[in-house]
């Protein structure tokens, strides 16, 4: 029988277990709860489950928005990693796999597939950016929401590959976008606590 407890989410104070899991009885929440139970059985990972009452819009309350600015479940806070917050079910699964599935019992294919798919997408961007400065527009392109949309994902490339040297046009594009004052300021929002 599981010793995991479901508690009220009226507070975000650090619990007594490494993972604080905020969820409701939805398919996306169940993805994470099932994987947490698998990690618990395989490695002893402990977590606190906190029920979010969707019918009361609890996920839109200020305390929860600090965990997930999108105001949706599921979300986790990893107290063993300086209170690191992760939201969106697929992102949570990948985070938990990379941090806690050390023997890759559940994720050898998933992690490899994610990394390969990301590299494939970098190659697609490389083709598009070859001889161009920006993703959309005629000629060399024009800075637009297409760049703003793609940039944060590629800027975080170190989760997949240390450098972008294999995609030189993408590397220059990232540096170009990152150099914009508005981008530098936007990357600091929200201000770290």
Short mmCIF file of C-alpha atoms in Angstrom, two decimals:
data_model
loop_
_atom_site.label_atom_id
_atom_site.label_comp_id
_atom_site.label_asym_id
_atom_site.label_seq_id
_atom_site.Cartn_x
_atom_site.Cartn_y
_atom_site.Cartn_z
CA UNK A 1 0.00 0.00 0.00
CA UNK A 2 1.29 3.45 -0.86
CA UNK A 3 2.44 5.75 1.91
CA UNK A 4 2.13 8.75 -0.38
CA UNK A 5 -0.31 11.20 1.09
CA UNK A 6 -2.66 13.56 -0.66
CA UNK A 7 -2.92 16.82 1.22
CA UNK A 8 -4.59 20.16 0.79
CA UNK A 9 -2.68 22.53 -1.47
CA UNK A 10 -3.41 25.58 0.68
CA UNK A 11 0.30 26.08 1.17
CA UNK A 12 3.46 25.64 -0.86
CA UNK A 13 5.73 25.16 2.12
CA UNK A 14 8.42 22.56 1.61
CA UNK A 15 7.18 19.15 2.61
CA UNK A 16 9.09 16.33 4.23
CA UNK A 17 9.76 14.55 0.92
CA UNK A 18 11.89 15.52 -2.08
CA UNK A 19 9.02 16.01 -4.53
CA UNK A 20 5.90 18.11 -4.02
CA UNK A 21 3.41 16.97 -6.66
CA UNK A 22 0.42 19.19 -7.46
CA UNK A 23 -2.32 17.38 -9.38
CA UNK A 24 -5.94 16.50 -9.94
CA UNK A 25 -7.67 13.36 -11.19
CA UNK A 26 -6.94 13.95 -14.88
CA UNK A 27 -5.06 11.92 -17.50
CA UNK A 28 -2.15 14.39 -17.45
CA UNK A 29 -1.95 14.17 -13.67
CA UNK A 30 -2.13 10.39 -13.80
CA UNK A 31 0.87 10.21 -16.16
CA UNK A 32 3.02 11.80 -13.49
CA UNK A 33 1.50 9.93 -10.52
CA UNK A 34 2.09 6.58 -12.25
CA UNK A 35 5.72 7.48 -13.03
CA UNK A 36 6.30 8.74 -9.48
CA UNK A 37 5.02 5.40 -8.16
CA UNK A 38 7.33 3.54 -10.57
CA UNK A 39 10.29 5.63 -9.36
CA UNK A 40 9.23 5.04 -5.76
CA UNK A 41 9.15 1.25 -6.28
CA UNK A 42 12.43 1.17 -8.22
CA UNK A 43 14.49 3.71 -6.29
CA UNK A 44 12.57 4.66 -3.17
CA UNK A 45 11.77 8.17 -4.38
CA UNK A 46 9.31 9.76 -1.97
CA UNK A 47 6.82 12.49 -2.77
CA UNK A 48 3.89 14.41 -1.34
CA UNK A 49 0.81 14.56 -3.55
CA UNK A 50 -1.27 17.70 -3.18
CA UNK A 51 -4.77 17.69 -4.65
CA UNK A 52 -5.68 20.78 -6.67
CA UNK A 53 -9.43 21.41 -6.79
CA UNK A 54 -10.06 22.43 -10.38
CA UNK A 55 -13.74 23.19 -9.78
CA UNK A 56 -12.67 25.92 -7.33
CA UNK A 57 -10.02 27.25 -9.76
CA UNK A 58 -7.35 26.54 -7.18
CA UNK A 59 -4.84 26.22 -10.03
CA UNK A 60 -5.38 29.93 -10.76
CA UNK A 61 -4.65 31.09 -7.22
CA UNK A 62 -1.60 33.30 -6.70
CA UNK A 63 0.34 30.70 -4.72
CA UNK A 64 -0.04 28.13 -7.52
CA UNK A 65 0.78 30.62 -10.30
CA UNK A 66 4.19 30.97 -8.59
CA UNK A 67 4.71 27.26 -9.30
CA UNK A 68 3.17 27.19 -12.78
CA UNK A 69 2.55 30.59 -14.40
CA UNK A 70 0.23 28.83 -16.87
CA UNK A 71 -2.11 27.91 -14.01
CA UNK A 72 -2.51 24.26 -14.97
CA UNK A 73 -1.82 20.91 -13.41
CA UNK A 74 0.27 18.87 -13.02
CA UNK A 75 3.31 20.59 -11.55
CA UNK A 76 6.12 19.53 -9.25
CA UNK A 77 8.57 21.27 -6.96
CA UNK A 78 11.79 19.35 -6.39
CA UNK A 79 12.89 20.26 -2.87
CA UNK A 80 16.08 18.25 -3.31
CA UNK A 81 17.06 20.52 -6.23
CA UNK A 82 16.70 23.95 -4.61
CA UNK A 83 12.94 24.02 -5.09
CA UNK A 84 13.18 23.56 -8.86
CA UNK A 85 9.72 23.84 -10.45
CA UNK A 86 8.55 21.82 -13.45
CA UNK A 87 5.15 21.87 -15.13
CA UNK A 88 3.46 20.28 -18.17
CA UNK A 89 3.21 16.50 -17.92
CA UNK A 90 5.78 15.60 -20.61
CA UNK A 91 8.32 18.04 -19.18
CA UNK A 92 7.79 16.57 -15.70
CA UNK A 93 8.28 13.01 -16.99
CA UNK A 94 11.51 13.99 -18.76
CA UNK A 95 12.78 15.88 -15.71
CA UNK A 96 12.03 13.01 -13.35
CA UNK A 97 13.59 10.50 -15.74
CA UNK A 98 16.77 12.52 -16.20
CA UNK A 99 17.16 13.23 -12.47
CA UNK A 100 15.85 10.10 -10.75
CA UNK A 101 15.87 7.19 -13.22
CA UNK A 102 19.63 6.73 -12.87
CA UNK A 103 19.63 3.17 -14.21
CA UNK A 104 17.36 4.18 -17.12
CA UNK A 105 14.86 1.47 -16.22
CA UNK A 106 11.97 3.50 -17.62
CA UNK A 107 13.55 5.95 -19.99
CA UNK A 108 16.36 4.67 -22.19
CA UNK A 109 14.30 4.95 -25.33
CA UNK A 110 12.38 8.05 -24.25
CA UNK A 111 15.47 10.11 -23.44
CA UNK A 112 17.29 8.97 -26.57
CA UNK A 113 14.21 9.66 -28.69
CA UNK A 114 13.78 13.14 -27.16
CA UNK A 115 17.42 14.01 -27.77
CA UNK A 116 17.35 12.67 -31.34
CA UNK A 117 14.10 14.47 -32.14
CA UNK A 118 15.50 17.72 -30.77
CA UNK A 119 18.64 17.35 -32.86
CA UNK A 120 16.48 16.62 -35.90
CA UNK A 121 14.57 19.83 -35.28
CA UNK A 122 17.86 21.73 -34.94
CA UNK A 123 18.73 20.35 -38.39
CA UNK A 124 15.41 21.62 -39.76
CA UNK A 125 16.20 25.04 -38.31
CA UNK A 126 19.70 24.85 -39.79
CA UNK A 127 18.25 24.32 -43.27
CA UNK A 128 15.82 27.20 -42.83
CA UNK A 129 18.46 29.59 -41.41
CA UNK A 130 21.16 28.79 -43.97
CA UNK A 131 21.88 32.19 -45.57
CA UNK A 132 19.21 33.87 -43.45
CA UNK A 133 19.18 35.96 -40.29
CA UNK A 134 15.65 35.16 -39.10
CA UNK A 135 13.06 32.42 -39.56
CA UNK A 136 10.26 34.31 -41.32
CA UNK A 137 9.99 36.90 -44.04
CA UNK A 138 11.55 37.34 -47.47
CA UNK A 139 15.26 37.43 -48.21
CA UNK A 140 17.34 37.12 -45.04
CA UNK A 141 14.13 37.27 -43.01
CA UNK A 142 12.70 39.67 -40.49
CA UNK A 143 12.75 39.33 -36.71
CA UNK A 144 9.27 38.17 -35.74
CA UNK A 145 7.20 36.10 -33.36
CA UNK A 146 8.46 33.01 -35.20
CA UNK A 147 11.92 33.74 -33.77
CA UNK A 148 10.51 34.68 -30.37
CA UNK A 149 8.57 31.40 -30.26
CA UNK A 150 11.50 29.14 -31.21
CA UNK A 151 14.35 30.94 -29.43
CA UNK A 152 13.74 29.90 -25.78
CA UNK A 153 13.70 26.21 -26.73
CA UNK A 154 16.91 26.40 -28.72
CA UNK A 155 18.54 28.72 -26.19
CA UNK A 156 18.13 25.92 -23.63
CA UNK A 157 20.05 23.50 -25.85
CA UNK A 158 22.46 22.38 -23.13
CA UNK A 159 19.87 19.86 -21.89
CA UNK A 160 20.39 18.09 -25.23
CA UNK A 161 23.81 19.08 -26.55
CA UNK A 162 26.66 21.07 -25.04
CA UNK A 163 27.17 23.23 -28.12
CA UNK A 164 25.38 24.14 -31.32
CA UNK A 165 28.58 23.71 -33.37
CA UNK A 166 26.90 21.05 -35.56
CA UNK A 167 24.31 23.66 -36.58
CA UNK A 168 26.35 26.81 -37.35
CA UNK A 169 23.45 28.84 -38.76
CA UNK A 170 21.37 28.02 -35.69
CA UNK A 171 24.28 28.95 -33.42
CA UNK A 172 24.66 32.37 -35.06
CA UNK A 173 20.88 32.87 -34.96
CA UNK A 174 20.76 32.12 -31.22
CA UNK A 175 23.62 34.56 -30.60
CA UNK A 176 21.86 37.21 -32.72
CA UNK A 177 18.55 36.83 -30.88
CA UNK A 178 20.24 36.63 -27.47
CA UNK A 179 22.08 39.91 -28.16
CA UNK A 180 18.81 41.86 -28.37
CA UNK A 181 18.30 44.02 -25.28
CA UNK A 182 14.61 43.09 -25.08
CA UNK A 183 15.46 39.39 -25.18
CA UNK A 184 18.04 39.77 -22.43
CA UNK A 185 15.47 41.57 -20.29
CA UNK A 186 12.71 39.08 -21.15
CA UNK A 187 14.91 36.15 -20.13
CA UNK A 188 15.08 37.63 -16.62
CA UNK A 189 11.28 37.59 -16.18
CA UNK A 190 10.10 36.63 -13.66
CA UNK A 191 12.80 37.87 -11.35
CA UNK A 192 14.32 34.98 -9.43
CA UNK A 193 13.35 34.87 -5.77
#
